[in-house]
Short mmCIF file of C-alpha atoms in Angstrom, two decimals:
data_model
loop_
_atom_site.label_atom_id
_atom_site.label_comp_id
_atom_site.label_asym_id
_atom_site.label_seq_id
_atom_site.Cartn_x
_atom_site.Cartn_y
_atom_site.Cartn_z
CA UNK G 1464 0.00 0.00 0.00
CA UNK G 1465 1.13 3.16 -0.97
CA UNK G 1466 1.88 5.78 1.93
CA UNK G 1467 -0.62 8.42 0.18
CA UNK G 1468 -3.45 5.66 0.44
CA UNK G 1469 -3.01 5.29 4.07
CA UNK G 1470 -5.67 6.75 6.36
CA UNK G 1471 -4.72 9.92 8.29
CA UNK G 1472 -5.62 10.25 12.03
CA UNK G 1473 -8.06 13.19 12.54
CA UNK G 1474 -7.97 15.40 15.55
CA UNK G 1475 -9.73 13.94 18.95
CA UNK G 1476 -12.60 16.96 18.77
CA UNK G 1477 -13.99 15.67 15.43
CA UNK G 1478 -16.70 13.05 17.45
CA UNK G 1479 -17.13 16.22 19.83
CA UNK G 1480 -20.12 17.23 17.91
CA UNK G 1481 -21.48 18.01 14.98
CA UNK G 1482 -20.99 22.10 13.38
CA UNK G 1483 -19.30 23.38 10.94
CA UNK G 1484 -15.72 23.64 12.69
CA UNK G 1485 -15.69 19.57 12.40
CA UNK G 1486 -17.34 19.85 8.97
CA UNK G 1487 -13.80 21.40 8.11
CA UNK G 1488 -11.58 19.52 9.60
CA UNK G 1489 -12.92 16.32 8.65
CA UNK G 1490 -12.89 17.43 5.14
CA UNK G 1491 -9.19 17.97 5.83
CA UNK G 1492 -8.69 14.43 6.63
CA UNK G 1493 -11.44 12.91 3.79
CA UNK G 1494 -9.69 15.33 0.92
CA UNK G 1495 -6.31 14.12 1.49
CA UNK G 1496 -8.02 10.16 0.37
CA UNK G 1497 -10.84 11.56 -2.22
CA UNK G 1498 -10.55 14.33 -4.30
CA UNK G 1499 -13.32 17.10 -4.92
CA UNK G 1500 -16.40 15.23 -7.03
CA UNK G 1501 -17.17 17.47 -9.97
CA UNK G 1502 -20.82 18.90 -10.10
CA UNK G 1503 -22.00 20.79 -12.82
CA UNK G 1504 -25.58 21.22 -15.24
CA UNK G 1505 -27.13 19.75 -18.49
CA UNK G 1506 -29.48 22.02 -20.67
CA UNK G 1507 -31.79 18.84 -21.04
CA UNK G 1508 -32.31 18.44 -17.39
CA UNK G 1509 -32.56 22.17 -16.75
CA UNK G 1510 -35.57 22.24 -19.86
CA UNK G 1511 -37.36 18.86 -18.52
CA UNK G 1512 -37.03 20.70 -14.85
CA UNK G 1513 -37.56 24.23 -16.03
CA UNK G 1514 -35.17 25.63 -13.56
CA UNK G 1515 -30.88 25.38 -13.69
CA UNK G 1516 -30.09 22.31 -11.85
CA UNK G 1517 -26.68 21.60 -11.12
CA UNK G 1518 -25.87 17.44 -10.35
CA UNK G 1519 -23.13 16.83 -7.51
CA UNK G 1520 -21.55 13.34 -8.72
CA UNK G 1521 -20.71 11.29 -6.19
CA UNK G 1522 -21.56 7.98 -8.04
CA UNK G 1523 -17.35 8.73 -9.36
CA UNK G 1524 -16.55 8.01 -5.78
CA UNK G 1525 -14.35 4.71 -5.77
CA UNK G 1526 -17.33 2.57 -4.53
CA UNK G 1527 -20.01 4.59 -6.59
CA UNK G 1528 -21.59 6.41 -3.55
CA UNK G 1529 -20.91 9.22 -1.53
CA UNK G 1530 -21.08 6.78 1.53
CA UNK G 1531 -17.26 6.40 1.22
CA UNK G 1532 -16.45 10.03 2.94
CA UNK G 1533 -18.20 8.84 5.93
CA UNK G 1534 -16.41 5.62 5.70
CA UNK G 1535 -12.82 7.44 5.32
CA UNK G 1536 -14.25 9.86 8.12
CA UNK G 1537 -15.20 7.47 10.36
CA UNK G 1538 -11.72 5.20 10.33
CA UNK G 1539 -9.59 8.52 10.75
CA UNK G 1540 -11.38 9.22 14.06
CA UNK G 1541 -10.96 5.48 15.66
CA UNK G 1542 -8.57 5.36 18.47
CA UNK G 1543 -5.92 2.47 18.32
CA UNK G 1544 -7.63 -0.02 20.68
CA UNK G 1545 -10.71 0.34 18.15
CA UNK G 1546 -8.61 -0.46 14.89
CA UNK G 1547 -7.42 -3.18 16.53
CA UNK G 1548 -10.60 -5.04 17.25
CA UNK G 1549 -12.82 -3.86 14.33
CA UNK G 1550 -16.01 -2.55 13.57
CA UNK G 1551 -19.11 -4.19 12.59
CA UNK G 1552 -22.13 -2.34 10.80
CA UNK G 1553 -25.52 -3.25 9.09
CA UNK G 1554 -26.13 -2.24 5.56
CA UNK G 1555 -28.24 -2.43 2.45
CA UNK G 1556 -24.94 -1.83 0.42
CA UNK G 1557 -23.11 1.57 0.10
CA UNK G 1558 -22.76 2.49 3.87
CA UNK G 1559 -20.72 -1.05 3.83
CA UNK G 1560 -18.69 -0.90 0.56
CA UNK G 1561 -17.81 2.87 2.59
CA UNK G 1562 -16.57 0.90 5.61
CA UNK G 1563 -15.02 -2.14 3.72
CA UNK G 1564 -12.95 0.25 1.43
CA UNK G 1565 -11.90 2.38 4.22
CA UNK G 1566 -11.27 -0.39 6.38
CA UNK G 1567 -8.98 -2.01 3.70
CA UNK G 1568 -6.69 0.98 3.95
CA UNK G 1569 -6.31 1.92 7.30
CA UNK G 1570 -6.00 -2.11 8.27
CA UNK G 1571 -8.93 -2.35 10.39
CA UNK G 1572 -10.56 -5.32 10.20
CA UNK G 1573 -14.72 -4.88 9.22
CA UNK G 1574 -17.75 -6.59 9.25
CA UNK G 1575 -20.89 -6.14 7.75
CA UNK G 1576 -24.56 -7.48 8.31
CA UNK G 1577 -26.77 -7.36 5.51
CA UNK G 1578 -30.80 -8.29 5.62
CA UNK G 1579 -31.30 -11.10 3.33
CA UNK G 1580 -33.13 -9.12 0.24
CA UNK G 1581 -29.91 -6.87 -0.01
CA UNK G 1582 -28.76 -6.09 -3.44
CA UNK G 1583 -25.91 -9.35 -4.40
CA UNK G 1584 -23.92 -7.21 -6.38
CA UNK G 1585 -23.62 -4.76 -3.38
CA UNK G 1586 -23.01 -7.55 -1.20
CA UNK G 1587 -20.33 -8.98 -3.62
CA UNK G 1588 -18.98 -5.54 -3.36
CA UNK G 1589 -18.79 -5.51 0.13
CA UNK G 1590 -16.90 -9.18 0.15
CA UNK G 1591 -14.23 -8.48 -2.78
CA UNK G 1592 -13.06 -5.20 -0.48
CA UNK G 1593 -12.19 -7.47 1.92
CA UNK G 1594 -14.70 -7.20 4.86
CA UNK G 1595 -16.86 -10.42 6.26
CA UNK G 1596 -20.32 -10.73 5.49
CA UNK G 1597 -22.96 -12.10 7.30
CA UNK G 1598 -26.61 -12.64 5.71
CA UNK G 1599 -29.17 -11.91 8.76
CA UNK G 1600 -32.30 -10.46 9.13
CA UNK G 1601 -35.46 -9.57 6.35
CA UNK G 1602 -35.61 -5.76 7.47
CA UNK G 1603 -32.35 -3.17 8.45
CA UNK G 1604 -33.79 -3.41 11.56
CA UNK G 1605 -33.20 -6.64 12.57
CA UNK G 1606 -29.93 -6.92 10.67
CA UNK G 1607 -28.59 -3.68 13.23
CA UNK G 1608 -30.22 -5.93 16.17
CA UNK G 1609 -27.62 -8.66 14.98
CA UNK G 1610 -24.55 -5.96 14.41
CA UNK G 1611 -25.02 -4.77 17.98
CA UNK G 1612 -25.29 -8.60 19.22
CA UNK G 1613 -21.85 -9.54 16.95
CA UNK G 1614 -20.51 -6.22 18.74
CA UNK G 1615 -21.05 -7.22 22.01
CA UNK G 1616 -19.87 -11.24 21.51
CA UNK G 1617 -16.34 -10.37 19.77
CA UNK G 1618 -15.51 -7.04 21.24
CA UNK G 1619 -16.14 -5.16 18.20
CA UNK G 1620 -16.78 -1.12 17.69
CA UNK G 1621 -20.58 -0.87 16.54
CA UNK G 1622 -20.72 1.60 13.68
CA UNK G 1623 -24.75 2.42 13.33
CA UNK G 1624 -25.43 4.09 9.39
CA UNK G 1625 -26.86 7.40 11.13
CA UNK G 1626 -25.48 8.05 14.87
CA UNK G 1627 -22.38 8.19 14.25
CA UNK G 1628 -21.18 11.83 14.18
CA UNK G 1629 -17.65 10.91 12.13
CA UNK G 1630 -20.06 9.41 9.15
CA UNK G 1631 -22.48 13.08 9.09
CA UNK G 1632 -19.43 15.05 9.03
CA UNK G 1633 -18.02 13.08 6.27
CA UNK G 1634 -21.29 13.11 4.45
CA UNK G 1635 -20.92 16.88 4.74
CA UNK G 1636 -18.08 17.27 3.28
CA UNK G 1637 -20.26 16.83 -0.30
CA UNK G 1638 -21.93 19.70 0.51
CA UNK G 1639 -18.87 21.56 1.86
CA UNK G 1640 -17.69 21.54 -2.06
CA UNK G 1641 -20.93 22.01 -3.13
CA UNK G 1642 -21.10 25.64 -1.31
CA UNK G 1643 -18.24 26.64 -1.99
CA UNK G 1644 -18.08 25.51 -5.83
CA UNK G 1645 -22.11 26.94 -6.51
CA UNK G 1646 -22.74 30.37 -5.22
CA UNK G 1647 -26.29 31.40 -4.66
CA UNK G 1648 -28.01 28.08 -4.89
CA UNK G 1649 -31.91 28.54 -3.55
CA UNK G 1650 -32.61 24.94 -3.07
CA UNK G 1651 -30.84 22.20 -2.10
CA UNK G 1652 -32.74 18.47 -2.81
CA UNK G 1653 -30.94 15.51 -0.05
CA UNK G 1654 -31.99 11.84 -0.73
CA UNK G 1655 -33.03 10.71 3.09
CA UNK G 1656 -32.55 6.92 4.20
CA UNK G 1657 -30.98 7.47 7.26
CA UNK G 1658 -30.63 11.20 7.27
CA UNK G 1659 -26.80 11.29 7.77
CA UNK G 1660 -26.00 13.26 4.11
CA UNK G 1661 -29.75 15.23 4.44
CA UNK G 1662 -27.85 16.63 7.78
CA UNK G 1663 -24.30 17.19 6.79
CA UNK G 1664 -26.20 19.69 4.06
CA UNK G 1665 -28.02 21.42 6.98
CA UNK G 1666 -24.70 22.11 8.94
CA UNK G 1667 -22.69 23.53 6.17
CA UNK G 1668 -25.89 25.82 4.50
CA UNK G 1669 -26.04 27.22 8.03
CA UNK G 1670 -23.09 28.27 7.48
CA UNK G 1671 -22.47 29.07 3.80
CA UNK G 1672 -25.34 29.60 2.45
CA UNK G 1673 -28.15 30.59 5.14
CA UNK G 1674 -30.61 31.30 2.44
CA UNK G 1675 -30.88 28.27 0.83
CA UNK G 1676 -33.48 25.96 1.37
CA UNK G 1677 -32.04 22.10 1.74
CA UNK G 1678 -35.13 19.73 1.45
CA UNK G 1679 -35.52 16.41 2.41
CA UNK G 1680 -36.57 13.68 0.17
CA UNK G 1681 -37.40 9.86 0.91
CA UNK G 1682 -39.89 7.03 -0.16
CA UNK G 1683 -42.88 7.17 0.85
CA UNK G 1684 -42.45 3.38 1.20
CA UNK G 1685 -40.56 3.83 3.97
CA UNK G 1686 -41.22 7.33 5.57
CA UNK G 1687 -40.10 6.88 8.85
CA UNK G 1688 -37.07 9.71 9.00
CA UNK G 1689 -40.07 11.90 7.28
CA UNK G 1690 -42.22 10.50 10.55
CA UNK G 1691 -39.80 11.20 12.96
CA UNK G 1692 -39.00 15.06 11.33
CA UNK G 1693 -42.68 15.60 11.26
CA UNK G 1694 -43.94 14.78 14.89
CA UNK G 1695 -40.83 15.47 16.65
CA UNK G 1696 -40.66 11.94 17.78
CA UNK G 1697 -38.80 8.56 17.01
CA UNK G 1698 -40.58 6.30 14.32
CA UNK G 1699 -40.28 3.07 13.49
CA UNK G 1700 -41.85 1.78 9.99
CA UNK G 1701 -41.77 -1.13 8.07
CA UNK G 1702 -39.79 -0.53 4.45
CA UNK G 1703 -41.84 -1.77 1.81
CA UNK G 1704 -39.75 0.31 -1.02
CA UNK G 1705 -38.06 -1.30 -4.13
CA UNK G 1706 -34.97 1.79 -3.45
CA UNK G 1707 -32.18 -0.50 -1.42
CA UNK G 1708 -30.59 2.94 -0.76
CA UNK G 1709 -33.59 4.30 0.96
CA UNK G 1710 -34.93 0.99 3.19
CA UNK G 1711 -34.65 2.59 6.36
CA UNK G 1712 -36.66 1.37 8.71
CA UNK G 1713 -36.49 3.40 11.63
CA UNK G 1714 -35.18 7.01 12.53
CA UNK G 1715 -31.96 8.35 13.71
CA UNK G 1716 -31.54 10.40 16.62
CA UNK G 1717 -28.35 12.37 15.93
CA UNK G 1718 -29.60 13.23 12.38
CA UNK G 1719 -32.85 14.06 13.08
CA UNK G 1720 -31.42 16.51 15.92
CA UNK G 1721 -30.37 17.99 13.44
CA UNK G 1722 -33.16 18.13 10.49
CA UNK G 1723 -35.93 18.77 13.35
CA UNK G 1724 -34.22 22.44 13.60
CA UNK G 1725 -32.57 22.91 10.23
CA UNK G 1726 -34.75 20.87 7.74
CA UNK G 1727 -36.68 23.50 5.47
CA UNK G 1728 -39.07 20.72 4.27
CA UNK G 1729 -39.03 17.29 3.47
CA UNK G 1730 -40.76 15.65 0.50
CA UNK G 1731 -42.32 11.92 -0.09
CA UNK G 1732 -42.03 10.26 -3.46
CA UNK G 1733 -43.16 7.11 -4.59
CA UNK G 1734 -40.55 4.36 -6.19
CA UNK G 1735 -42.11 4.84 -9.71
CA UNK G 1736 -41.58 8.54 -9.14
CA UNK G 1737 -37.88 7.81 -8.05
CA UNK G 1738 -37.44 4.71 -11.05
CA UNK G 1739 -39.19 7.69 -13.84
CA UNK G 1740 -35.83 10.01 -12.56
CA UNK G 1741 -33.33 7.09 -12.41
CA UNK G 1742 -34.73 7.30 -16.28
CA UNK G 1743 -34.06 10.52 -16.08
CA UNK G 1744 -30.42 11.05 -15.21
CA UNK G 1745 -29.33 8.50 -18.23
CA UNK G 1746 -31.04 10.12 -20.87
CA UNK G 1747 -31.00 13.80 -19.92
CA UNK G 1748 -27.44 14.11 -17.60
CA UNK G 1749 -25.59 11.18 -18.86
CA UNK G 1750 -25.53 9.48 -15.72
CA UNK G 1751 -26.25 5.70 -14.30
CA UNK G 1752 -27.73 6.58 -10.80
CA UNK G 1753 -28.79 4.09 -8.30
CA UNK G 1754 -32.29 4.76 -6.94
CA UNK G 1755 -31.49 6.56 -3.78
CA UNK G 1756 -28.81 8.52 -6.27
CA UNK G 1757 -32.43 9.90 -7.93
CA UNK G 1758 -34.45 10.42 -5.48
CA UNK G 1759 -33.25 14.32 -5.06
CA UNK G 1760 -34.28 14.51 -8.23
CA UNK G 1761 -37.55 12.83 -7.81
CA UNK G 1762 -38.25 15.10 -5.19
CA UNK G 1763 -37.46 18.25 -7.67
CA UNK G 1764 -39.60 17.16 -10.10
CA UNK G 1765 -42.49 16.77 -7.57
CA UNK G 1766 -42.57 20.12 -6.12
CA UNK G 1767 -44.69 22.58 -7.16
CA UNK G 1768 -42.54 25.54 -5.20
CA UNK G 1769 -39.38 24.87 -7.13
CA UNK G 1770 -36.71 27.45 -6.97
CA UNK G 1771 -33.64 27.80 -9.23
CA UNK G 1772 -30.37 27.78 -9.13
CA UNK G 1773 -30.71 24.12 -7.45
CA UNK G 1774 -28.79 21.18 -6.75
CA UNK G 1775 -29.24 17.81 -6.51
CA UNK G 1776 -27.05 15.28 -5.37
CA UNK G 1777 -26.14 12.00 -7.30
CA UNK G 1778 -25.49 9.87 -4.26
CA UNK G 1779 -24.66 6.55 -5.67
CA UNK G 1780 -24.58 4.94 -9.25
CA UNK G 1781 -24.28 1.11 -7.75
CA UNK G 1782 -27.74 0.36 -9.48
CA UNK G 1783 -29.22 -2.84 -9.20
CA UNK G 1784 -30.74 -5.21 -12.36
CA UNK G 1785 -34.26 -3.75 -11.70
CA UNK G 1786 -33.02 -0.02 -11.78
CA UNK G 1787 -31.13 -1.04 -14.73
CA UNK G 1788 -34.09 -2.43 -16.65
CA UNK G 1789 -36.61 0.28 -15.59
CA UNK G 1790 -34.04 2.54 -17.37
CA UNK G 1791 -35.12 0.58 -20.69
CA UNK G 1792 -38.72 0.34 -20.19
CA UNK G 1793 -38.62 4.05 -19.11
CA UNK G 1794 -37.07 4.99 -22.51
CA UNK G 1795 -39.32 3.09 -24.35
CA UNK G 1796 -42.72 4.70 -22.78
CA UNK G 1797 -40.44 7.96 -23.31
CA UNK G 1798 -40.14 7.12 -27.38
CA UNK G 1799 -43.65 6.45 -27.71
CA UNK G 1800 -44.72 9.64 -26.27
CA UNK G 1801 -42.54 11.65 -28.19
CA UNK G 1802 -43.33 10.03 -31.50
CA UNK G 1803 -46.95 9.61 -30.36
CA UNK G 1804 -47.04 6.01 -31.84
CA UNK G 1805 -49.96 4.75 -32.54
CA UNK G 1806 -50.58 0.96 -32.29
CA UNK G 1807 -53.18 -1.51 -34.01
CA UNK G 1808 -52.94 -4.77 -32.19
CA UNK G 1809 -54.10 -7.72 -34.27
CA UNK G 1810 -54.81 -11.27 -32.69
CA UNK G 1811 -54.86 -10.13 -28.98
CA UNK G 1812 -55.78 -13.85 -26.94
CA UNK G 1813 -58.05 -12.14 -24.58
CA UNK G 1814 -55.30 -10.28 -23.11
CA UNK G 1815 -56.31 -8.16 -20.06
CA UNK G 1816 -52.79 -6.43 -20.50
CA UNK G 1817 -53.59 -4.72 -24.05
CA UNK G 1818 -57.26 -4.15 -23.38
CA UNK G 1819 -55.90 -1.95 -20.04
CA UNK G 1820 -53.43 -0.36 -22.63
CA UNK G 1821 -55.73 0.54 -24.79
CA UNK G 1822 -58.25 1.96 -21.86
CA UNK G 1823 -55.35 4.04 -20.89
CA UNK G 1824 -54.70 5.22 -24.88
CA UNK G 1825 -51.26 4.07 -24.37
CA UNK G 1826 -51.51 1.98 -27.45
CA UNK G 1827 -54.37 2.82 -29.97
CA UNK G 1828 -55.05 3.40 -33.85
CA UNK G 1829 -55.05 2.48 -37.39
CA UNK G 1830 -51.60 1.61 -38.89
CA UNK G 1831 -51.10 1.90 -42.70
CA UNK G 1832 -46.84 1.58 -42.42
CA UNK G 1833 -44.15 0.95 -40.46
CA UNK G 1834 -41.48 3.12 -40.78
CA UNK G 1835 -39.82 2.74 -37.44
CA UNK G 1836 -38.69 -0.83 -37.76
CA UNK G 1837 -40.89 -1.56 -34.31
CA UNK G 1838 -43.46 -4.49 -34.64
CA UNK G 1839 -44.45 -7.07 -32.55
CA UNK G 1840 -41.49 -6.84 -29.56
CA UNK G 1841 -42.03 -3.67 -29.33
CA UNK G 1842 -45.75 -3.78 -27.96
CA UNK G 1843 -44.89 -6.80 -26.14
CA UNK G 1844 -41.82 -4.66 -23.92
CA UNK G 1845 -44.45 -1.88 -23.42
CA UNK G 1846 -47.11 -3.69 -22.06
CA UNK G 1847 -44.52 -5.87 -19.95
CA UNK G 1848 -43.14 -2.26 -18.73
CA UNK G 1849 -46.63 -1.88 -17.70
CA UNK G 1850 -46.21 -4.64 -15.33
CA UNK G 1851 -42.75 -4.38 -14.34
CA UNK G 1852 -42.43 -7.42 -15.79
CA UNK G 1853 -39.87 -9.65 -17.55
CA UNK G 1854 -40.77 -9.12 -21.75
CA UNK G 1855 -39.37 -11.91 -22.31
CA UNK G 1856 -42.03 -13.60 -20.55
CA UNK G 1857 -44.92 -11.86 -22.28
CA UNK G 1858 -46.60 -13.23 -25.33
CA UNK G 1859 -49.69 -11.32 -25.48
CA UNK G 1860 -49.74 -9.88 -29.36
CA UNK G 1861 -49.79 -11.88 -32.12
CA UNK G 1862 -49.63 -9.00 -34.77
CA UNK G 1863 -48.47 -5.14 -34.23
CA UNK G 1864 -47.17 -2.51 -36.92
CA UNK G 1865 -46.33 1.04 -36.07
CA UNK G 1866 -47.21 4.45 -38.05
#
């Protein structure tokens, strides 16, 4: 290992709490391991938006999320006796690869509980960077129940993904560069799972930038840091979203102390909502983003009270096969639209599927040509899209031509 890659100690005061002082000098100790993540706008995203949107990458981080700072962060502020026996965690994916990668250079051993629907090619991830793995638990929830259990049988340091005050300063240090790098931003737009990066934005706009708004944005399939923000109280609630990035099932006390004072509002989307911006980000910024990586900009597109210059934050690009192949079925609904297609269907076999689509107008018409090339497969992908489902496993049209 090279002597650049090894992990600098940070100063004693950085776990002392959490303002902007240790926003700084953790960033001393992340920036001399990552360097600044570029952020900068696309006309097609600013049209589809209609304000100037500027997109913070931190899917170029070496794991593909922005999870890493805290993960550099976190190692630099362990004392000896902790390196030495290890730290265990629970995690859907990036908060892992963070500590795993980290871990790897500062030679502290790390181990990682996932719940058993995590993403495998997270958890893959997470094993080739060198940290143990242990499958246990079907919510986050129970999975931290077994970290803390592991961390009391073999003496390790418990690392939770949102009290930790070394992981919110690190996650701040995205919006530390984003400050300083974008002048008069309005809005800010934070993807919220556990709350860790939604806070590390409050404590540096406090700062930097006391006029602009940073709002909140999580799943409404699992709302319980939007609970917790919103009656001033704890919450526990069962994830039931698709976004591995976002299943958080309870709130975090040290993040929401901060977004219960700081917070200027805090916004619920729905995983088709978040999946339609994934979409989004390839076609009109050029970018693979994970789910949670689009939800900032799932929450833009929702709210009515937009307010340019904004930013949004690319968290992650680690997508997983469904993210990947809503991209495709987005861009499909997206050509039909645009070329307002109009499909005859020939031979359905009493499909419910196309007589819905046709209900809907989705597909509809007389066809007289086909200049597009798009026949049969085509309507079969579109009404699979409908579905979320596999087109390889439709077979619904016998006969389809497009104008």
């Amino acid at each position: 290992m090279a002597s650049t890659d090894t992990l600098p100690q940070a100063p004693a005061t950085t776990q002392s709490g959490l303002d902007f002082d240790a926003v700084l000098r953790t960033h001393e100790a992340v920036s001399r391991i990552l360097p600044e993540t570029p952020a900068w706008s696309y006309p097609l995203l600013n049209a589809e938006t209609g304000v100037e949107v500027v997109v913070k990458h931190e899917n170029v981080q070496p794991t593909g999320a922005f999870k890493v700072r805290g993960g550099v962060a976190l190692m630099a502020a362990l004392s000896p006796e902790e390196r030495r026996r290890g730290v265990v965690t629970a995690s859907t994916g990036n908060h892992a690869q963070s500590l795993a990668w980290a871990g790897a250079r500062s030679d502290v051993p790390v181990t990682v509980v996932v719940p058993v629907g995590a993403p495998a090619r997270k958890v893959a991830a997470v094993r080739a960077l060198g940290a143990r793995v242990v499958v246990e638990g079907e919510t986050m929830c129970d999975s931290l129940a077994h970290a803390e259990a592991l961390s009391l049988a073999e003496g390790m340091r418990m690392v939770s993904p949102g009290d930790e005050p070394a992981i919110v300063l690190g996650h701040a240090t995205v919006y530390l560069e984003l400050f300083r790098r974008h002048r008069g931003l309005r809005t800010v737009y934070a993807p919220v799972g556990s709350g860790s990066g939604a806070a590390g934005a409050c404590l540096v706009r406090d700062v930097l930038a006391p006029e602009c708004w940073v709002i909140g944005v999580q799943s409404s399939a699992a709302p319980a840091a939007h609970r917790a923000w919103k009656s001033g109280k704890p919450a526990t609630v069962l994830s039931r979203t698709r976004v591995a990035g976002l299943a958080v099932g309870a709130s975090f006390a040290l993040t929401q102390s901060v977004l219960g004072r700081s917070l200027n509002d805090f916004i619920l989307v729905d995983d088709d909502a978040i999946q339609h911006a994934v979409g989004l980000m390839s076609t009109h910024a050029h970018t693979l983003a994970e789910g949670a990586g689009a939800a900032s900009l799932a929450g833009l597109l929702v709210d009515p009270a937009r307010r340019g210059p904004c930013a949004i934050v690319c968290t992650g690009g680690n997508a997983d096969d469904d993210e990947l192949a809503g991209i495709g079925r987005s861009a499909i609904a997206d050509e039909v639209a645009a070329k307002n297609l109009q499909t005859k269907v020939v031979g359905v076999d009493s499909s419910p599927d196309v007589i819905s689509l046709l209900e809907q107008g989705r597909i509809s018409g007389i066809v007289v040509q086909n200049p597009y090339g798009m026949g049969k497969k085509t309507v079969e992908l579109i009404v699979a899209a409908s579905k979320g489902e596999n087109p390889a496993e439709k077979n619904v049209v016998s006969e389809s031509v497009w104008v």
